[in-house]
Coordinates of C-alpha atoms in Angstrom, one line a residue:
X1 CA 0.0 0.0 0.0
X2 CA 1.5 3.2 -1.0
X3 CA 1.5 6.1 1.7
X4 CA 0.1 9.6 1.3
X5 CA 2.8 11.7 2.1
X6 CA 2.6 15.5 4.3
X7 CA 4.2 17.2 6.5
X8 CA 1.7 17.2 9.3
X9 CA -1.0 14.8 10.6
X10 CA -3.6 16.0 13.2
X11 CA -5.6 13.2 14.9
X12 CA -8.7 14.6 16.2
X13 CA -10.9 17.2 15.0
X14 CA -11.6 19.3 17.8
X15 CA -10.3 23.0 19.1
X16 CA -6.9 21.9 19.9
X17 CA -5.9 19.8 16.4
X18 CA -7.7 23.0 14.9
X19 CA -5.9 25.5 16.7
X20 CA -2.6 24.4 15.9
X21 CA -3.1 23.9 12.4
X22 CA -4.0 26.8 12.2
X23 CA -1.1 28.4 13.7
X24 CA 0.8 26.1 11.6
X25 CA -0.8 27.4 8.6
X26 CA 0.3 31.3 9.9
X27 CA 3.6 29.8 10.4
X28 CA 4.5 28.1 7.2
X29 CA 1.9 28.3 4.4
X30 CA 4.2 25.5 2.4
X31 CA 3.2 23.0 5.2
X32 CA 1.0 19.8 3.7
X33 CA -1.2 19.1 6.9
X34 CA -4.2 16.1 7.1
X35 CA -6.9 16.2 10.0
X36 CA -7.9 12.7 10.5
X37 CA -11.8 13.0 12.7
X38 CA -13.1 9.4 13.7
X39 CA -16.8 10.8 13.1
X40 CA -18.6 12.5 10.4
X41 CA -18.0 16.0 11.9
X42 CA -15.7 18.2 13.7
X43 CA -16.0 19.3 17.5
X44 CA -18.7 17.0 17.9
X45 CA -17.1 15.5 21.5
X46 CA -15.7 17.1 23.9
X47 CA -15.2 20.7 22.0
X48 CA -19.1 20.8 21.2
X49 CA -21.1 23.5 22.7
X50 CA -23.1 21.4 24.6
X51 CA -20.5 19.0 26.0
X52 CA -18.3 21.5 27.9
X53 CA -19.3 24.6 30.4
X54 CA -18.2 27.3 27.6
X55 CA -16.3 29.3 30.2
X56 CA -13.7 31.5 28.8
X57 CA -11.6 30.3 32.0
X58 CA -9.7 33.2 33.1
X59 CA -9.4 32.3 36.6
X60 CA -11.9 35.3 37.9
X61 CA -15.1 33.1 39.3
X62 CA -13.5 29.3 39.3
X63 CA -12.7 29.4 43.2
X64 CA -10.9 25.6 42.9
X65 CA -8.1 27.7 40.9
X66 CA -7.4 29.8 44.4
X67 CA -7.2 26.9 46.9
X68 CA -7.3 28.2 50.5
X69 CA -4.1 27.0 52.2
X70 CA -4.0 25.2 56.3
X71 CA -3.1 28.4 57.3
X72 CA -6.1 30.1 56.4
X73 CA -4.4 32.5 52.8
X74 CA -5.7 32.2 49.4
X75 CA -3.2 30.9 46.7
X76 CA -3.7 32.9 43.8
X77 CA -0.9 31.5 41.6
X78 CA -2.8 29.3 39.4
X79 CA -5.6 31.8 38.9
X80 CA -2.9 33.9 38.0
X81 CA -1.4 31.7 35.0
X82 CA -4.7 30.7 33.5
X83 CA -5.8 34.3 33.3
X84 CA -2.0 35.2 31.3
X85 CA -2.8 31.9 29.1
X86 CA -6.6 32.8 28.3
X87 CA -5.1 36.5 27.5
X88 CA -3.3 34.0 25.0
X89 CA -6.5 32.5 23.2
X90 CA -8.1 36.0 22.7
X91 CA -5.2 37.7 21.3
X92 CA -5.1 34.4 18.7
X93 CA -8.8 35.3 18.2
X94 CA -8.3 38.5 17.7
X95 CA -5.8 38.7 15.2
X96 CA -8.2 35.7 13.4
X97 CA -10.9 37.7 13.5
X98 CA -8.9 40.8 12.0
X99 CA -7.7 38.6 9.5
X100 CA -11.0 37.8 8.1
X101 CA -10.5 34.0 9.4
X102 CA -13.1 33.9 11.5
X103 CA -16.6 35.3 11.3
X104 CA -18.2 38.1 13.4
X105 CA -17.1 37.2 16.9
X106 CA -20.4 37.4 18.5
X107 CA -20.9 34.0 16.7
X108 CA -18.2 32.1 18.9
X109 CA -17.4 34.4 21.9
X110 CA -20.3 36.8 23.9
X111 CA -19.8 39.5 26.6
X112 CA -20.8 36.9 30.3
X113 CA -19.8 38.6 33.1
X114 CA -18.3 36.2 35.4
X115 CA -19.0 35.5 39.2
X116 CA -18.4 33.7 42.2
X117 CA -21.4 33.3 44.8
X118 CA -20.8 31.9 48.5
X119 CA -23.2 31.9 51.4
X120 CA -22.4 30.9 54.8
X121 CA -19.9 33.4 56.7
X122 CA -16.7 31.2 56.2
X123 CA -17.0 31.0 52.8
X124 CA -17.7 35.0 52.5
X125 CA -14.6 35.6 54.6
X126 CA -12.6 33.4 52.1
X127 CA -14.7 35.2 49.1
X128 CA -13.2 38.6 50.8
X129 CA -9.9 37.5 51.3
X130 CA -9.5 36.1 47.5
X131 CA -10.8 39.5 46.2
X132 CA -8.3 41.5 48.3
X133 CA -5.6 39.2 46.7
X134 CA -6.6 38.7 43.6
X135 CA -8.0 42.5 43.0
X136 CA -4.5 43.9 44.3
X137 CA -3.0 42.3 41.0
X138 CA -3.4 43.9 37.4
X139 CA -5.1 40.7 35.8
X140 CA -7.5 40.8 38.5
X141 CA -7.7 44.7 39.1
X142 CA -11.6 45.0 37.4
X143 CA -12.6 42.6 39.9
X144 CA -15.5 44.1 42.3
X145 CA -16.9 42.6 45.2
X146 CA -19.7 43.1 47.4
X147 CA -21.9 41.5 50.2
X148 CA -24.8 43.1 50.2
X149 CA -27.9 41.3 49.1
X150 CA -29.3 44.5 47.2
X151 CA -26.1 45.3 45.3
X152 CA -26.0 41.0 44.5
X153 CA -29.8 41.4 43.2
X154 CA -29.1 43.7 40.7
X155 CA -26.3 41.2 39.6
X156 CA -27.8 37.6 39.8
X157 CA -31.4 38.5 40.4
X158 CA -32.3 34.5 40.0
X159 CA -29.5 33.8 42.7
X160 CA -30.6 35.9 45.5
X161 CA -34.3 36.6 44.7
X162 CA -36.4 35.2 47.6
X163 CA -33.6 34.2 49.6
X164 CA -33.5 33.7 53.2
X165 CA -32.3 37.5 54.1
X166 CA -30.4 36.5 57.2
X167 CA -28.0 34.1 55.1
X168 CA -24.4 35.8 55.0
X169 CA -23.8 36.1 50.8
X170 CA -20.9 37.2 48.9
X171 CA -19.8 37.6 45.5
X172 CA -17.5 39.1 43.0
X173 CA -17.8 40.6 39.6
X174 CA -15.6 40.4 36.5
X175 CA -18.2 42.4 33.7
X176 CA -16.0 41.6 30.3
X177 CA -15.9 37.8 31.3
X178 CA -16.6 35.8 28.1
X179 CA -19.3 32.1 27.1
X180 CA -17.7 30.8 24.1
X181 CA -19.2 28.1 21.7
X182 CA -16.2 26.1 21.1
X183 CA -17.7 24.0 18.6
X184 CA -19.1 27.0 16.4
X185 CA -15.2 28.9 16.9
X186 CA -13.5 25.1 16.0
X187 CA -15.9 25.0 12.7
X188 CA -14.9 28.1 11.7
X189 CA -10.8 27.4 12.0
X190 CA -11.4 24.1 9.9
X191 CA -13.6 26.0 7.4
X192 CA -10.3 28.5 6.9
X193 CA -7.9 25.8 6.7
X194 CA -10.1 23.9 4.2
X195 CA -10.0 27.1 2.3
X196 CA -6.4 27.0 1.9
X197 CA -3.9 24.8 -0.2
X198 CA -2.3 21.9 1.0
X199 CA -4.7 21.0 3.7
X200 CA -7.4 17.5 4.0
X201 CA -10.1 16.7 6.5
X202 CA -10.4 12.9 6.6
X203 CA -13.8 12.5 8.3
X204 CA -15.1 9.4 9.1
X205 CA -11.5 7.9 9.9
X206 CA -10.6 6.3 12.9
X207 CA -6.7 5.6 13.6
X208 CA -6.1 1.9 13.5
X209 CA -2.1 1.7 14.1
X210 CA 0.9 4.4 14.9
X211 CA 4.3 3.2 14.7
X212 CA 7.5 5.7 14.3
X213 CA 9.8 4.6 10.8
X214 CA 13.4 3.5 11.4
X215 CA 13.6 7.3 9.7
X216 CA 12.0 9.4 12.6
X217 CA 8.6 9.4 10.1
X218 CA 5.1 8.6 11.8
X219 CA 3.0 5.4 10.3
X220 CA -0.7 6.6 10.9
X221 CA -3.0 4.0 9.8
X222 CA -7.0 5.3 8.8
X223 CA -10.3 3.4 8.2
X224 CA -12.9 4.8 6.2
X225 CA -16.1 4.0 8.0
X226 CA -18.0 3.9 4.9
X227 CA -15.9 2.1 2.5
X228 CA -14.3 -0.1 4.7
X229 CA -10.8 1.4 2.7
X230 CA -7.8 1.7 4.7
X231 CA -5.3 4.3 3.9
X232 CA -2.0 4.6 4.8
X233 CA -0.5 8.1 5.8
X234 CA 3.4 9.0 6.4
X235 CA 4.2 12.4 8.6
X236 CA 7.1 14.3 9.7
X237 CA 4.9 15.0 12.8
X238 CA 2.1 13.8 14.5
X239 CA -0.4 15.8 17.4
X240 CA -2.9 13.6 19.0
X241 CA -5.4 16.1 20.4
X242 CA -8.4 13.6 20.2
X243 CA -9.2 14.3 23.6
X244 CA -10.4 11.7 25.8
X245 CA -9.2 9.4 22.7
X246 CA -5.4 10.9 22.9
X247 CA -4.5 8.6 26.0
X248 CA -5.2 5.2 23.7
X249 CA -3.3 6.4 20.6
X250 CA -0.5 7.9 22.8
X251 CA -0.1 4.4 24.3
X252 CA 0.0 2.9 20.1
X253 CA 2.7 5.2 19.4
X254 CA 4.9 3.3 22.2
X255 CA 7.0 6.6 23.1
X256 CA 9.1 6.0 26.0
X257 CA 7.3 9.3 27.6
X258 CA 3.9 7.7 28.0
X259 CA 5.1 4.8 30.1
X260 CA 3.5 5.9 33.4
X261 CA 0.4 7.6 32.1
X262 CA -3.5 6.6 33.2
X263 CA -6.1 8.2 32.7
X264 CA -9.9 8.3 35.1
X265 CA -12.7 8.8 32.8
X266 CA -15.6 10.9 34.3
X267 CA -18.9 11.9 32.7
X268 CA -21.0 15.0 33.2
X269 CA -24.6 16.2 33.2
X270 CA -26.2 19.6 33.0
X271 CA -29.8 20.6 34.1
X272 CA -30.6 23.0 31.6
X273 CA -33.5 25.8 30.5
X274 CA -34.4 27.6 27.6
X275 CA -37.7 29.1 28.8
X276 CA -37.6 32.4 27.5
X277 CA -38.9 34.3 30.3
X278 CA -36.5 32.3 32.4
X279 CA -33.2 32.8 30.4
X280 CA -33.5 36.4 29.8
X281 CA -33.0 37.1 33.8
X282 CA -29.8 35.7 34.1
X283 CA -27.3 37.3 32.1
X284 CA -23.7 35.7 33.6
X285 CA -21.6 32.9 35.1
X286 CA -22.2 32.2 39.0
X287 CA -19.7 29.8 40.0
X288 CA -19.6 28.3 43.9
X289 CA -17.6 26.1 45.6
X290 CA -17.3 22.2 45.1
X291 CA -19.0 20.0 47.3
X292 CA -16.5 17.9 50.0
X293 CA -14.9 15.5 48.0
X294 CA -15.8 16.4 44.2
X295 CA -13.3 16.4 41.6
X296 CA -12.3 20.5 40.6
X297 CA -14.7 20.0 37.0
X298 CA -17.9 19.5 39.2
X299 CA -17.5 23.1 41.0
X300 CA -21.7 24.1 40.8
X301 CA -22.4 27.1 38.5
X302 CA -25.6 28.3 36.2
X303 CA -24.4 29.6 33.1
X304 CA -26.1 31.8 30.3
X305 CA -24.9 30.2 27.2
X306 CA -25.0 31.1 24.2
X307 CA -25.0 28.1 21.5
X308 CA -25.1 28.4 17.7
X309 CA -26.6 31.7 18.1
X310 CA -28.9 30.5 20.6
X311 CA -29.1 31.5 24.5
X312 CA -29.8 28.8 27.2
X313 CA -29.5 28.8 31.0
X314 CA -27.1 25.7 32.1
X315 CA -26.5 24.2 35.7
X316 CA -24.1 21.7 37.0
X317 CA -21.9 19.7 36.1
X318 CA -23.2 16.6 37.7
X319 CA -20.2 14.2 37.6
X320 CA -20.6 10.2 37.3
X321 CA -18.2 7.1 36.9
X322 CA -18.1 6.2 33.2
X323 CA -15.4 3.8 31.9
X324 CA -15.7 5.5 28.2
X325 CA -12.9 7.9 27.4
X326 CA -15.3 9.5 25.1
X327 CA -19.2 10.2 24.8
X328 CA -19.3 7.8 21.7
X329 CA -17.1 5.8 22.8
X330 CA -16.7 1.9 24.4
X331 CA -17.3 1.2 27.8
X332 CA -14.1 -0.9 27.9
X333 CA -12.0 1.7 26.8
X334 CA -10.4 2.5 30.7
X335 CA -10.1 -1.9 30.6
X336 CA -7.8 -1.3 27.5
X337 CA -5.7 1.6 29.1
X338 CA -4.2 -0.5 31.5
X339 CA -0.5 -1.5 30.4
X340 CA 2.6 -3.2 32.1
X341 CA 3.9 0.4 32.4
X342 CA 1.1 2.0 34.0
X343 CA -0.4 -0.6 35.9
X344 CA 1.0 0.4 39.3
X345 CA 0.1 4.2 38.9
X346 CA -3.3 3.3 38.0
X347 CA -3.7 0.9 41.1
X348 CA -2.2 3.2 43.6
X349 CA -4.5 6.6 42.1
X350 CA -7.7 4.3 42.1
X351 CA -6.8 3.1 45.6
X352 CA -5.9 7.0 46.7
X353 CA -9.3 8.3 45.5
X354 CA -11.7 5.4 46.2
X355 CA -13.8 8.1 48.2
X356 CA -14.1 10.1 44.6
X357 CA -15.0 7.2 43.3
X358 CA -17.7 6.6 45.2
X359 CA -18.7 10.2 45.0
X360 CA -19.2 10.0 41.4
X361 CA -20.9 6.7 41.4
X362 CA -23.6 8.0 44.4
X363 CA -23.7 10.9 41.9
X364 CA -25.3 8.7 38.5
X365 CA -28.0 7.8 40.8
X366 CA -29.0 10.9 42.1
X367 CA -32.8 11.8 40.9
X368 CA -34.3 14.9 39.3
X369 CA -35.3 16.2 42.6
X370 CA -32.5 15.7 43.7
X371 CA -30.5 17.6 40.9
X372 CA -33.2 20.5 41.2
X373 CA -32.1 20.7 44.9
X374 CA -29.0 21.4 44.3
X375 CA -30.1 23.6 41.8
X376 CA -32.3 25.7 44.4
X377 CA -29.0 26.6 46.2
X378 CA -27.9 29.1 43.4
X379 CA -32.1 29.5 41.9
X380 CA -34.2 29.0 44.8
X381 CA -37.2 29.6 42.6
X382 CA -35.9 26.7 40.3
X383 CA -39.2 24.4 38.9
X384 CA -38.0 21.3 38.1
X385 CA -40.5 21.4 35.1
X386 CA -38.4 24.0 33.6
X387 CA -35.0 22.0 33.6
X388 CA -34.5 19.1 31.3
X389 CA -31.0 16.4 31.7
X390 CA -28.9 16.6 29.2
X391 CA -25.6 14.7 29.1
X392 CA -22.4 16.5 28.6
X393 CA -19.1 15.4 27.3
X394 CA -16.5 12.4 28.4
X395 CA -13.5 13.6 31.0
X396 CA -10.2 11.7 31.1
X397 CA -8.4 12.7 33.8
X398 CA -4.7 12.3 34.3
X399 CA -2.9 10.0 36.3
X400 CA 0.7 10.2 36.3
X401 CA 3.3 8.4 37.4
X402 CA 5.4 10.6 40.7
X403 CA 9.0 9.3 41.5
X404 CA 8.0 6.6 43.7
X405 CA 6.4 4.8 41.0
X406 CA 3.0 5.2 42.8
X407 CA 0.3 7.2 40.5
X408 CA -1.5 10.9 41.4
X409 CA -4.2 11.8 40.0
X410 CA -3.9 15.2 38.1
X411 CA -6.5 17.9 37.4
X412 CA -6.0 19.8 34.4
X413 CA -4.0 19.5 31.1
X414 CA -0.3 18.3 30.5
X415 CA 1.3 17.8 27.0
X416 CA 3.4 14.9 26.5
X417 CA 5.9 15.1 23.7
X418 CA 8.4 12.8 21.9
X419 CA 12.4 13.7 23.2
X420 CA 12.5 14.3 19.4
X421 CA 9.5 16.2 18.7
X422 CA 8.1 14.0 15.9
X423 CA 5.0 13.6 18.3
X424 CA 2.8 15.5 20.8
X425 CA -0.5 14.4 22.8
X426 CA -2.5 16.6 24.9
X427 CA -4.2 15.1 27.8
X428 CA -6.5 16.0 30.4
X429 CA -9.6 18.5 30.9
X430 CA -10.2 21.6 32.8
X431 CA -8.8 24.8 31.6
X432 CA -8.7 22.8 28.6
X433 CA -9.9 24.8 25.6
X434 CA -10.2 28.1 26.9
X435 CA -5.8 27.8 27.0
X436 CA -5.6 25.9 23.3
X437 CA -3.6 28.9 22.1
X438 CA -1.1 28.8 24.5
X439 CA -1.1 24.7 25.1
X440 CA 0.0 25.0 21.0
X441 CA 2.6 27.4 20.8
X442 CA 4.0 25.1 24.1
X443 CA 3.8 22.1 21.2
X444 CA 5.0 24.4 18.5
X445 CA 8.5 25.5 20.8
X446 CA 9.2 22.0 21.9
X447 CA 8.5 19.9 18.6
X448 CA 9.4 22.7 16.1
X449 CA 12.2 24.2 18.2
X450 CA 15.0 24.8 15.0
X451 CA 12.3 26.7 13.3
X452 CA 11.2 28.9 16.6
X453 CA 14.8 30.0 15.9
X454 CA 14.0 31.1 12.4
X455 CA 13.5 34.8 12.6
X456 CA 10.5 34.6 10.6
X457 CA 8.7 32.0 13.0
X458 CA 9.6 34.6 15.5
X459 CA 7.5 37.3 13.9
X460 CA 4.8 35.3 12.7
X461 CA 3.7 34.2 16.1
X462 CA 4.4 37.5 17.6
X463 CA 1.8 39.2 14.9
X464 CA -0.2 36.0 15.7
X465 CA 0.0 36.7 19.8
X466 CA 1.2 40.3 20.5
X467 CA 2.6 38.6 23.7
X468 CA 4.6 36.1 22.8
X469 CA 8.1 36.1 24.7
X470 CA 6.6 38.1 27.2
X471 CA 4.7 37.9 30.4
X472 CA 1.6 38.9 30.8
X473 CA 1.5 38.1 35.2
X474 CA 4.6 41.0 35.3
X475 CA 4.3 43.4 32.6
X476 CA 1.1 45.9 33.6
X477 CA 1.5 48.2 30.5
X478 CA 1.9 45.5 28.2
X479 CA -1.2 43.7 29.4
X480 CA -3.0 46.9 29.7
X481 CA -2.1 47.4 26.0
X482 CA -3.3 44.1 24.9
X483 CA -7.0 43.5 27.3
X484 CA -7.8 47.2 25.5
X485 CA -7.4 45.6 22.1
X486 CA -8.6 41.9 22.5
X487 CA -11.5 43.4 24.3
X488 CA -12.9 45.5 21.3
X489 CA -12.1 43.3 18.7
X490 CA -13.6 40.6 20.3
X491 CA -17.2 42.7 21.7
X492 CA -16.3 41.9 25.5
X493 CA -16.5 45.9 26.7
X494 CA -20.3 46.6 26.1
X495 CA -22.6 46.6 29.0
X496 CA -24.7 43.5 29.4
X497 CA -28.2 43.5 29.9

């Protein structure tokens, strides 16, 4: 069988594999690149609008990104990097949308303010302390925060209407916060790059086998659902960004850097609304604080979102055990993960976390009522006959081998890449899409590194992201500089309704 021949194979068809071929593209317009999707359409798992919370996660209402330490102070640090990275992703945006490579923005990206909503007076002192924190830093400096229940009614009317008034509340404000519908913003980046030269979207076309040539090239086997046909396709370089499916085909490509590697597959469920009368009265993000013993991606919030042009009220996540690694995908896929060289981080994180284990099982047999319940702590006017169930998208968390050999389980997103760059996998969840611009210029500087030398790369990716070479967490002016510009471009400074 002969091979098709490029310079560039994406596996997975979501924001990620879209993003960097797209930056690719910017990067070197001679570059042959193929985007292999197992089904029929892009962004149809985890990057669809409905299967992810549409956050533009910038760190200002997500209160598991400021962890209160045993001696009773906020840590801010990670709030403080996934704002700079987020900063990342709009300036990428920006210059798209400047470009005329991506429609009007208001068709992926809309003005949601975001807050954070605590009752009890424990939580409100830690709410205080992680404004004065947070606010004292120039990411964070538009914060506001308030505890009074008539300043937090004109805010989140739903939230604190006909609430008990002696309850201590608390909550803080970030007005240009962003929803964005991932899957309509991941269309549009695979509708430019199918515009240009030298690019193919192989829908339908599962990876079958991945094996690395004696001369550093990449193997990628395909099947054609359809046809049955199986192609053969050769690559100088390979990205596996097939979300909850990159763990699998990571472990086929038999790199020595994903010995060690596991992954925990959780599922999610939303309660959600699209009365009318309902919807148009809340008109933000209100994120709280996890429940004892949830995993970080089950913190509670109710969400406007805004999805293929249409706005909805969301609530959740609900978590559950799953042993799929995707929505559509086989319930013995976390069976097939387990290798020689991962069993013993697998059964030391699943003996670690047997109490989030059972967490997330008690959680798939929770009832309506129950859901609605929890529902009433951020809408306590919330009819159950207004909410419908509606499943959200497959969670592989990481578990990664520690120096002991034992395995931890890891919340967020890591990339694992070849010692000599020919391949790159992004695992993991939460902040997830909302940092895709900055995850890929992180794959782009460790596979590509003799071309990030190239003057020209240089230049490109700094016209691409403003930023790049700089930070964002200690230069005020320059972020000042760049929120101003990202911000209009992108809609975010208009007053919300």
């Amino acid at each position: 069988m002969s091979a098709r021949q490029a310079d560039i194979v994406l596996v997975g068809g979501g924001v990620m594999s879209a993003t960097l071929g797209t930056m690719l593209r910017q990067l070197d317009p001679s570059l042959d690149i193929i985007m292999v999707e197992r089904l029929d359409h892009v962004a149809h798992e985890s990057t669809d609008g409905w299967n992810n919370a549409g956050t533009g996660h910038a760190g200002y209402c997500e209160l598991n990104y400021t962890p209160e330490t045993e001696e009773g102070d906020v840590e801010i640090q990670r709030a403080l990097t996934i704002n700079a990275s987020f900063e990342v992703s709009l300036q990428l945006w920006s210059y798209m949308v400047e470009q005329g490579m991506l429609p009007k923005p208001s068709s992926f990206i809309n003005q949601t303010p975001h807050q954070s909503f605590v009752w009890g007076e424990d939580n409100v002192e830690f709410l205080r302390k992680r404004y004065e924190k947070l606010s004292a830093h120039h990411l964070f400096r538009e914060m506001s925060f308030s505890d009074s229940p008539e300043q937090l009614k004109e805010w989140m009317p739903l939230v604190v209407n006909h609430r008990d008034p002696m309850q201590p509340v608390a909550a803080t404000r970030v007005e240009h916060g962003s929803d964005v519908d991932f899957g309509s913003l991941t269309r549009s980046m695979v509708e430019y790059l199918q515009s240009k030269p030298n690019f193919e979207l192989m829908l339908g076309h599962p990876v079958r086998s991945i094996a690395q040539r004696d001369n550093g090239r990449w193997k990628v086997r395909v099947r054609d659902e359809k046809s049955g046909v199986t192609t053969k396709l050769e690559a100088g370089f390979v990205f596996l960004g097939a979300g909850g499916g990159a763990l699998p085909l990571l472990q086929k490509s038999g790199i020595d850097e994903s010995h060690g590697y596991g992954g925990f597959p959780v599922s999610g469920q939303w309660l959600v609304c699209q009365k009318p009368e309902i919807v148009k009265q809340h008109r933000s993000k209100v994120y709280g604080k996890a429940p004892v013993g949830a995993p970080p991606m089950s913190v509670p919030h109710l969400d406007t979102r805004i999805i293929n042009g249409k706005p909805a009220l969301l609530f959740g996540p609900y978590a559950g055990f799953t042993t799929r690694f995707l929505k559509q995908g086989s319930m013995f896929d976390l069976f097939g993960s387990v290798k020689t060289n991962n069993l013993r981080s697998m059964m030391s994180a699943g003996k670690s976390n047997m109490d989030l284990t059972r967490y997330l099982i008690g959680e798939v047999f929770q009832s309506h009522e129950d859901r609605v319940d929890a529902l009433k702590n951020f809408y306590p006017d919330a009819d159950e006959k207004d909410w419908k169930l509606q499943t959200a998208g497959q969670r592989v968390q990481i578990i990664k081998e520690g120096p002991d050999g034992d395995g931890k389980l890891e919340f967020g997103t890591e990339i694992v890449a070849a010692k000599d760059g020919t391949l790159a996998a992004l695992l993991g969840a939460s902040p997830g899409a909302s940092t895709a611009a900055h995850a890929m210029i992180d794959v782009i500087e460790r596979c590509f590194p003799e071309r990030m030398k190239d003057s020209a790369w240089q230049e490109r990716m700094k016209t691409m992201v403003p930023s790049y070479g700089k930070s964002l967490v200690d230069d005020e002016a320059l972020l000042r500089d760049i929120r101003a510009r990202t911000l209009s471009t992108l809609g975010l400074t208009g007053r919300t309704s």
